[in-house]
mmCIF file of C-alpha atoms in Angstrom:
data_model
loop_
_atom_site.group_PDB
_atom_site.id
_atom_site.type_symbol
_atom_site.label_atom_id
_atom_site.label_comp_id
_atom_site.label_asym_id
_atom_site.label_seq_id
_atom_site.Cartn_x
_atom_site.Cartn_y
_atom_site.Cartn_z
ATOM 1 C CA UNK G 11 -18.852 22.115 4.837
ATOM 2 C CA UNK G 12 -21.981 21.358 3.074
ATOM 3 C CA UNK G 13 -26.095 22.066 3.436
ATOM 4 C CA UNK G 14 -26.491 23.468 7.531
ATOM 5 C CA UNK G 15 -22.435 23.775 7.428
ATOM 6 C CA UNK G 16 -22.375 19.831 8.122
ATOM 7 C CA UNK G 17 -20.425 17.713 6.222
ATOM 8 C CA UNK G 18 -21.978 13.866 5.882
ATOM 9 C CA UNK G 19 -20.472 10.748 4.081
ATOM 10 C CA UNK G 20 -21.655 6.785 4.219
ATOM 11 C CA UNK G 21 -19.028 4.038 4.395
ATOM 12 C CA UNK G 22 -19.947 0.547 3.881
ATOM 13 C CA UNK G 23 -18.143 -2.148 5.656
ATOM 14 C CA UNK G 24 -18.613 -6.073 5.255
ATOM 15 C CA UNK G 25 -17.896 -8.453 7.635
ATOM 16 C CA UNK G 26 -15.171 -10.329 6.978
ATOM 17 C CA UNK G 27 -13.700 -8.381 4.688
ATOM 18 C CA UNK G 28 -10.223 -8.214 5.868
ATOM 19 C CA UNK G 29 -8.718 -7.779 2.460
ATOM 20 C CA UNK G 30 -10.455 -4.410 3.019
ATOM 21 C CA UNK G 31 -9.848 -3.716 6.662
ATOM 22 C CA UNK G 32 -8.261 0.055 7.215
ATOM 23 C CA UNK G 33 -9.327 1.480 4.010
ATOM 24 C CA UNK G 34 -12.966 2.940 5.180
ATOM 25 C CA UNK G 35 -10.321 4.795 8.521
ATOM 26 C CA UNK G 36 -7.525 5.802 6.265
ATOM 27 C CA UNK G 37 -10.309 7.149 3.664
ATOM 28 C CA UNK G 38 -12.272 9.281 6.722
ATOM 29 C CA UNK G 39 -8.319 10.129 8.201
ATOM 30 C CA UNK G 40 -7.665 11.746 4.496
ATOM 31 C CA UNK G 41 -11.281 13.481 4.732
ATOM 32 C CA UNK G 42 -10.390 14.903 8.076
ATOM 33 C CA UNK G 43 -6.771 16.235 6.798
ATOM 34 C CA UNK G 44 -8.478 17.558 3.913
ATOM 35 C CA UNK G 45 -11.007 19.912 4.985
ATOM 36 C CA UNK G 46 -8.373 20.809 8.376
ATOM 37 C CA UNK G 47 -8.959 19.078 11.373
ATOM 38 C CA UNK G 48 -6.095 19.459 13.586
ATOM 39 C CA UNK G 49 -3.699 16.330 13.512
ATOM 40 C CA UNK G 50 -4.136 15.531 16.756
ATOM 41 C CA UNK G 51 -7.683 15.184 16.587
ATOM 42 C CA UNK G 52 -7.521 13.327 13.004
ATOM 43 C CA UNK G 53 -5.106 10.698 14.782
ATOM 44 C CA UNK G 54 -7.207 10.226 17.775
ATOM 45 C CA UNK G 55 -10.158 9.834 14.824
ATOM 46 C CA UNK G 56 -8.307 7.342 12.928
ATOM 47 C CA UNK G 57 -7.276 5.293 15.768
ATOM 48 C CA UNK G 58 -10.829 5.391 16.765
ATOM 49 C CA UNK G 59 -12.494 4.496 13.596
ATOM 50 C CA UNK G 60 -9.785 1.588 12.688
ATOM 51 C CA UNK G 61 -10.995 0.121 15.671
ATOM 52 C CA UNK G 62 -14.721 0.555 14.835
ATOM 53 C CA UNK G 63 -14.148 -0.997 11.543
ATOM 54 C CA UNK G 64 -12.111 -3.655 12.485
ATOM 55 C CA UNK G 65 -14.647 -4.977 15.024
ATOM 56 C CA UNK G 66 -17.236 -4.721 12.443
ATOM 57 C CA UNK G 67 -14.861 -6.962 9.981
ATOM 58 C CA UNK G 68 -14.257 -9.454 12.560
ATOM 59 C CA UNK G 69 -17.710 -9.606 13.784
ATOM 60 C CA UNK G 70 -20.818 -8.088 12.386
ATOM 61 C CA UNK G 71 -22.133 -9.502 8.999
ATOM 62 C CA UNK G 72 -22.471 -6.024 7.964
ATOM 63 C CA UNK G 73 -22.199 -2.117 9.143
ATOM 64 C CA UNK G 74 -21.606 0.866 7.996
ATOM 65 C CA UNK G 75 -19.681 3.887 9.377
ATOM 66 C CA UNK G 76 -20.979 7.538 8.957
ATOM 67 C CA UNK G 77 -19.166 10.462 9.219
ATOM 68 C CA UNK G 78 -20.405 13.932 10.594
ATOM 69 C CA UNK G 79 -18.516 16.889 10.671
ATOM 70 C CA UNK G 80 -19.920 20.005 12.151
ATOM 71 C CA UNK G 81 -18.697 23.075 13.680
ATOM 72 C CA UNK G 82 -17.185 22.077 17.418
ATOM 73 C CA UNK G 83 -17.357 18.412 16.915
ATOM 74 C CA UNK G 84 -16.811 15.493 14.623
ATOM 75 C CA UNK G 85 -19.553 12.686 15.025
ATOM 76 C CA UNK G 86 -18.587 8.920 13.985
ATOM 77 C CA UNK G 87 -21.142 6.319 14.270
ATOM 78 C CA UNK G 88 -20.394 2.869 13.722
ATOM 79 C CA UNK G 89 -23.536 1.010 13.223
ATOM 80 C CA UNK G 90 -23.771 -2.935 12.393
ATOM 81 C CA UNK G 91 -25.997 -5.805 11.851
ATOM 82 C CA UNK G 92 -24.826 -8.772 13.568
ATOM 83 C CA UNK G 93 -24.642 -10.995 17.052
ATOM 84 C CA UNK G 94 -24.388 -8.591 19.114
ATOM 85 C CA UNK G 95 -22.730 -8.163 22.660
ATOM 86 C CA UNK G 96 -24.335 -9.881 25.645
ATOM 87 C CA UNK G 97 -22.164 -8.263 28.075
ATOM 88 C CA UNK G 98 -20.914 -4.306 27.237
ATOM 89 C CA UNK G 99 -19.345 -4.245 30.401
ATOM 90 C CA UNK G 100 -17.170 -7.188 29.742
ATOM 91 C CA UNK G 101 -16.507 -6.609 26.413
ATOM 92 C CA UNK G 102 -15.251 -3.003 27.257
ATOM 93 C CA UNK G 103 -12.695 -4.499 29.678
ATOM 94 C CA UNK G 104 -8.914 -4.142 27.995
ATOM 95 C CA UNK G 105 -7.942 -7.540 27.743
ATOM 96 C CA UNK G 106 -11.379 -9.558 27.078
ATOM 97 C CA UNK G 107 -11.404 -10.850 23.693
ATOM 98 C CA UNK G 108 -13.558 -13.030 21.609
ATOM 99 C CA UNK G 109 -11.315 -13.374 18.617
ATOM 100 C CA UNK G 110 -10.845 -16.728 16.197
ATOM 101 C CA UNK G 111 -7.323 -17.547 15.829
ATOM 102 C CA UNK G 112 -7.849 -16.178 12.075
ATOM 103 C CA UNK G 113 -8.165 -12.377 13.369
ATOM 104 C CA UNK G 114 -5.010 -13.038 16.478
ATOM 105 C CA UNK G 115 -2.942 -14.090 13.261
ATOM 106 C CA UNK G 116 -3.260 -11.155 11.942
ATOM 107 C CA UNK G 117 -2.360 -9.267 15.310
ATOM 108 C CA UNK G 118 -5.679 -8.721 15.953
ATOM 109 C CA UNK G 119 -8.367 -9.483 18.285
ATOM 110 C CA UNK G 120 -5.927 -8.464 21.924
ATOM 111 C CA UNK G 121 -9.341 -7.550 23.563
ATOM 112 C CA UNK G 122 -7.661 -3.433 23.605
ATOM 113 C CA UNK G 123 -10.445 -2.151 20.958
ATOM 114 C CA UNK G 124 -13.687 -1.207 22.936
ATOM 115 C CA UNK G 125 -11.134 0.352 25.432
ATOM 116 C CA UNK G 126 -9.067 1.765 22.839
ATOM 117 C CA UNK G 127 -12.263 3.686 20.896
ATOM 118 C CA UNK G 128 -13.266 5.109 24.536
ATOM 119 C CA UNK G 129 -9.875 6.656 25.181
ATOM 120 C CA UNK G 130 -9.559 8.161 21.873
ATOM 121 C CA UNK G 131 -12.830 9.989 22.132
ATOM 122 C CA UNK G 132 -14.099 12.570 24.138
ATOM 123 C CA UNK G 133 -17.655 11.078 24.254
ATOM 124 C CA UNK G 134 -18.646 7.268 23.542
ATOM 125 C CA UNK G 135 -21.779 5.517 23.708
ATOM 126 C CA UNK G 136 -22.349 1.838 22.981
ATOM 127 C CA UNK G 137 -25.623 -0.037 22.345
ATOM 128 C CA UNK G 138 -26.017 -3.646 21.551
ATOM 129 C CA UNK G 139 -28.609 -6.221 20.649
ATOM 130 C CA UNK G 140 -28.288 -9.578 20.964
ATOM 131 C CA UNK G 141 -28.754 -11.237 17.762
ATOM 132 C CA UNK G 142 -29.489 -8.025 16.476
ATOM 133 C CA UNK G 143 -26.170 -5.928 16.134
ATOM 134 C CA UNK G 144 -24.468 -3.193 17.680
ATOM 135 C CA UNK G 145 -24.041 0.669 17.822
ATOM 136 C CA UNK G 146 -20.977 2.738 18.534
ATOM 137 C CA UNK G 147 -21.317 6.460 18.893
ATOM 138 C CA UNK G 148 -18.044 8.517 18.906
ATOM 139 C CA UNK G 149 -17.392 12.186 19.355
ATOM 140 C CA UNK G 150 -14.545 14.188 18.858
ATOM 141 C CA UNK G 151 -14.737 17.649 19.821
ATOM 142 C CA UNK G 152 -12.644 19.891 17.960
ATOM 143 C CA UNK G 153 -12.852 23.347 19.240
ATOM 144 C CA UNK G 154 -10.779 23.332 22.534
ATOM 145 C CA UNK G 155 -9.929 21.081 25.159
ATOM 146 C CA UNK G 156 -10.938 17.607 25.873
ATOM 147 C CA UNK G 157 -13.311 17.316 28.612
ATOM 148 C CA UNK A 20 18.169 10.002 18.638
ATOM 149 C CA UNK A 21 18.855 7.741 15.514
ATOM 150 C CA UNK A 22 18.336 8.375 11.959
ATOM 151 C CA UNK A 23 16.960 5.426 9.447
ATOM 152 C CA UNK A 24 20.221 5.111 8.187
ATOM 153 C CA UNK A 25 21.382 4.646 12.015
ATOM 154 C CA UNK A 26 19.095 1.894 12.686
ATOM 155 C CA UNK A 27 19.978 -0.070 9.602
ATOM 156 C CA UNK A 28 23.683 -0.053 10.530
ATOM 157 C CA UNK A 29 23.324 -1.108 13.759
ATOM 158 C CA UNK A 30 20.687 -3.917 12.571
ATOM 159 C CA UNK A 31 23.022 -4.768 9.795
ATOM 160 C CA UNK A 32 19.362 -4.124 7.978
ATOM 161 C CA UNK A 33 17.972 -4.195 4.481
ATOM 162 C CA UNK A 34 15.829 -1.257 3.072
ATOM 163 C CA UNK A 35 12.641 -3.031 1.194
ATOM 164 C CA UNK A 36 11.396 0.459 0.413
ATOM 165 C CA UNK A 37 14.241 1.695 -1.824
ATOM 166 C CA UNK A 38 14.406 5.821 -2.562
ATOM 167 C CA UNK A 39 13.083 6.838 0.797
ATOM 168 C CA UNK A 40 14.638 9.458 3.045
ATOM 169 C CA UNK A 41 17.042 8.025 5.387
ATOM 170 C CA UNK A 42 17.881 10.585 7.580
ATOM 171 C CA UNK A 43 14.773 10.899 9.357
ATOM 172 C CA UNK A 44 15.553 11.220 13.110
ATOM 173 C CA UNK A 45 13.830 8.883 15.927
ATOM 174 C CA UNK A 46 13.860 8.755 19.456
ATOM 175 C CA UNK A 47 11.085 6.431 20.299
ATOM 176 C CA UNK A 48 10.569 2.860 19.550
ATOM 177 C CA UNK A 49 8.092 0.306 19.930
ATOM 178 C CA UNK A 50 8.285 -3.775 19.485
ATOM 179 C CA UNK A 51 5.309 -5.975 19.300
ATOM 180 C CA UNK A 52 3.352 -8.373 17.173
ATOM 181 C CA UNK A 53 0.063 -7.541 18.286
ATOM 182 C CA UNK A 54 -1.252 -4.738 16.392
ATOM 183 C CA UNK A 55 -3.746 -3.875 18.684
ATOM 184 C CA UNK A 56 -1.705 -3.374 20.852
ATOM 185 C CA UNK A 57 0.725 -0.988 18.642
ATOM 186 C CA UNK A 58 -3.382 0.964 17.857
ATOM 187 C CA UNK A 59 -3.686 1.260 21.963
ATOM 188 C CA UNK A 60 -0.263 2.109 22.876
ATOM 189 C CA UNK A 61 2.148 3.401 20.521
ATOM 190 C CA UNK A 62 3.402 7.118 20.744
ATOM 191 C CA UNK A 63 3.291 8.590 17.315
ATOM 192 C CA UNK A 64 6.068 8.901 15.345
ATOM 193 C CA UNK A 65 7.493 5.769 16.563
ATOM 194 C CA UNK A 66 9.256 3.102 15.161
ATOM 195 C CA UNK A 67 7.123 0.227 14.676
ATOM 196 C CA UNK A 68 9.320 -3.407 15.273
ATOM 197 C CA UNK A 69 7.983 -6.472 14.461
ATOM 198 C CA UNK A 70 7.351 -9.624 12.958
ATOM 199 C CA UNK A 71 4.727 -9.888 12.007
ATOM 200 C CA UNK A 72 4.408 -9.216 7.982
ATOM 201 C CA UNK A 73 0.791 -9.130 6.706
ATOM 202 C CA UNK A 74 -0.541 -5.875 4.926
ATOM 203 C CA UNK A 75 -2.488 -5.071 8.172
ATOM 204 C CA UNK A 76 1.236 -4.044 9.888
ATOM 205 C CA UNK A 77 1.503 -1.186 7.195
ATOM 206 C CA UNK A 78 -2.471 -0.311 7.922
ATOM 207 C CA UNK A 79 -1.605 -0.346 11.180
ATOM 208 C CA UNK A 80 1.625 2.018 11.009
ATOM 209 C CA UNK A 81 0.318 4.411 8.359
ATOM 210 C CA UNK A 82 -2.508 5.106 10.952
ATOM 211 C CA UNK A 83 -0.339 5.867 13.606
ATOM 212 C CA UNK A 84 1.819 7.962 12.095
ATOM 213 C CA UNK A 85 5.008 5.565 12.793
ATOM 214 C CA UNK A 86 8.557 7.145 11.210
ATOM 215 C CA UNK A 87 9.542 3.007 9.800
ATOM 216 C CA UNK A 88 8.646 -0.241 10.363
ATOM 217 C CA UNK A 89 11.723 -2.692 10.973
ATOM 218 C CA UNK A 90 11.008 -6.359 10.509
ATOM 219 C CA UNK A 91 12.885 -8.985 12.488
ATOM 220 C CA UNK A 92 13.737 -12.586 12.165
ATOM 221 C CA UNK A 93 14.595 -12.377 8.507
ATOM 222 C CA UNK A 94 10.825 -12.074 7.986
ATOM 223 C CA UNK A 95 9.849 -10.397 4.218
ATOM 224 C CA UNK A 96 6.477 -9.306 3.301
ATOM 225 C CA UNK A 97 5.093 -10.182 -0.483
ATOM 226 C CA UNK A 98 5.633 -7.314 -2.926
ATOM 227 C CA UNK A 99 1.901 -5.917 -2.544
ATOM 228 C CA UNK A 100 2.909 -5.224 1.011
ATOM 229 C CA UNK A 101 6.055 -3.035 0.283
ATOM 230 C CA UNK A 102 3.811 -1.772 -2.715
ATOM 231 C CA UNK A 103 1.614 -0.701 0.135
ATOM 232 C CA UNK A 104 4.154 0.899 2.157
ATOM 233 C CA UNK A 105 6.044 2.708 -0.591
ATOM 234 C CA UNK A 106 2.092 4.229 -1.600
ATOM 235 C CA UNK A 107 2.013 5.969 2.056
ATOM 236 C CA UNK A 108 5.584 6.364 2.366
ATOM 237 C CA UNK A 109 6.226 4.112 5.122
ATOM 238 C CA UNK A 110 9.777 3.008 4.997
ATOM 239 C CA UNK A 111 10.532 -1.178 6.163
ATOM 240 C CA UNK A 112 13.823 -2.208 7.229
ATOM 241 C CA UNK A 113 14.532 -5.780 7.312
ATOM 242 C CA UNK A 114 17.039 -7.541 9.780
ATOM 243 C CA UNK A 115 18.191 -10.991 10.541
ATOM 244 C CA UNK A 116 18.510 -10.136 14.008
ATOM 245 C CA UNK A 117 15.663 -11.622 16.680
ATOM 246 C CA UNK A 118 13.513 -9.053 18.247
ATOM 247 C CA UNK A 119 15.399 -9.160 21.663
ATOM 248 C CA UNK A 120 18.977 -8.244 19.819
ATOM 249 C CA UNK A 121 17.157 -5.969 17.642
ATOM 250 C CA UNK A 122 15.818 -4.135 20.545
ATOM 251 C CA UNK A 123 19.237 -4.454 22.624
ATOM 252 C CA UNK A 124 21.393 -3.450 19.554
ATOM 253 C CA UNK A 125 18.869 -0.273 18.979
ATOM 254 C CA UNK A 126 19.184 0.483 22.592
ATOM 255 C CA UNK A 127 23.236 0.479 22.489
ATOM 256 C CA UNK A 128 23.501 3.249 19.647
ATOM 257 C CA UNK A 129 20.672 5.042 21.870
ATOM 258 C CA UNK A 130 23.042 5.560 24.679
ATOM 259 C CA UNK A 131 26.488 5.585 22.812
#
């Protein structure tokens, strides 16, 4: 841990960038192992994040991912400019997709991510702006149960 | 339970990822091409079968913790992908068989 006993770090992610795509998650996975978050947590943190950076590869023009760790909690926010999402609601539904055939090639794109990121954290928030871009806020908390 | 070495006799299967331990047990297995599907719904420490063979598969798996990834169909990835596997340590097995007998034939030495 760092200044206040919170540990910060920036990742930049471009949009389509899939060349790229997993490297920002596995790098913030290592992080986590590294300075001893539990395993289940870091895998429930990975999952989460490979999903926040894959939507922002597939979607936004650009984002950027920053990590917070802090004692009790691990704070991921996945923040992007690009189209945004008219409809949260919709979009959150496991199933719904928007993906080109490009990102289904790759096994991508199922319409499970949204759904995915909310299972695997124990707090999520989601903002979006049309034309504007979109904001994912994930929590993991790390010292005890899951609510 | 099946070790690596297990599953590549009863796939008659190739090991793309030579030097890696072999007699790794697994119980669990998981078959699908969609990768967000395998993010969503795979238990960890899985096998991962597919075949699908892009670089994303071996994202996908090293992030999930999966024990091997067996490809089916014949499928083989280009070099940088098994580069990429043998970096995280993610053994691939390749197979001829199609994913249905790959799945049946795994299934058999389950229950023998």
């Amino acid at each position: 841990m760092t200044e206040n006993n919170v540990f910060r770090q920036e990742f930049l992610v471009k949009g389509g960038d899939f060349l790229r795509a997993g490297n920002v998650s596995w790098e913030i996975r290592n992080l986590l192992r590294e300075i001893g978050m539990p395993s289940s947590i870091v895998l429930r943190a990975a999952i989460a994040t490979y999903e926040a950076e894959l939507n922002i590869i597939m979607y936004a023009w650009e984002g950027k991912l920053h990590l917070s760790v802090m004692p009790g909690r691990i704070h991921i926010l996945a923040e992007d400019s690009g189209p945004g999402i008219e409809d949260i609601e919709l979009a959150m539904t496991e199933g719904y997709s928007t993906a080109t055939l490009e990102m289904r090639e790759l096994g991508f794109g199922a319409g499970m991510g949204l759904a995915n990121i909310k299972k695997n954290t124990d707090a999520f928030v989601i903002t979006s702006e049309v034309g504007r871009g979109t904001r994912l806020e994930l929590t993991f908390l790390t010292n005890g149960q899951r609510p | 339970m099946l070790t690596l070495k297990g599953i590549m006799m009863a796939l008659e299967g190739e090991l793309l990822t030579p030097g890696m331990e072999l007699e790794t047990e697994c119980s669990q297995f998981f078959a699908s091409d969609l990768m967000s599907d395998v993010l969503a719904f795979i238990p960890p420490g899985s096998i991962l079968m597919t075949g699908l063979v892009n670089s994303h598969v071996v994202r996908t798996a090293r992030l999930v913790e999966v024990k091997a990834i067996v490809l089916v169909l014949g499928k083989r990835p280009a070099p940088k992908v098994i580069d990429e596997a043998r970096e995280c340590q993610v053994p691939i097995i390749a197979t001829g068989c199609p994913m249905f007998e790959a799945c049946s034939r795994i299934s058999g030495s389950l229950t023998e």
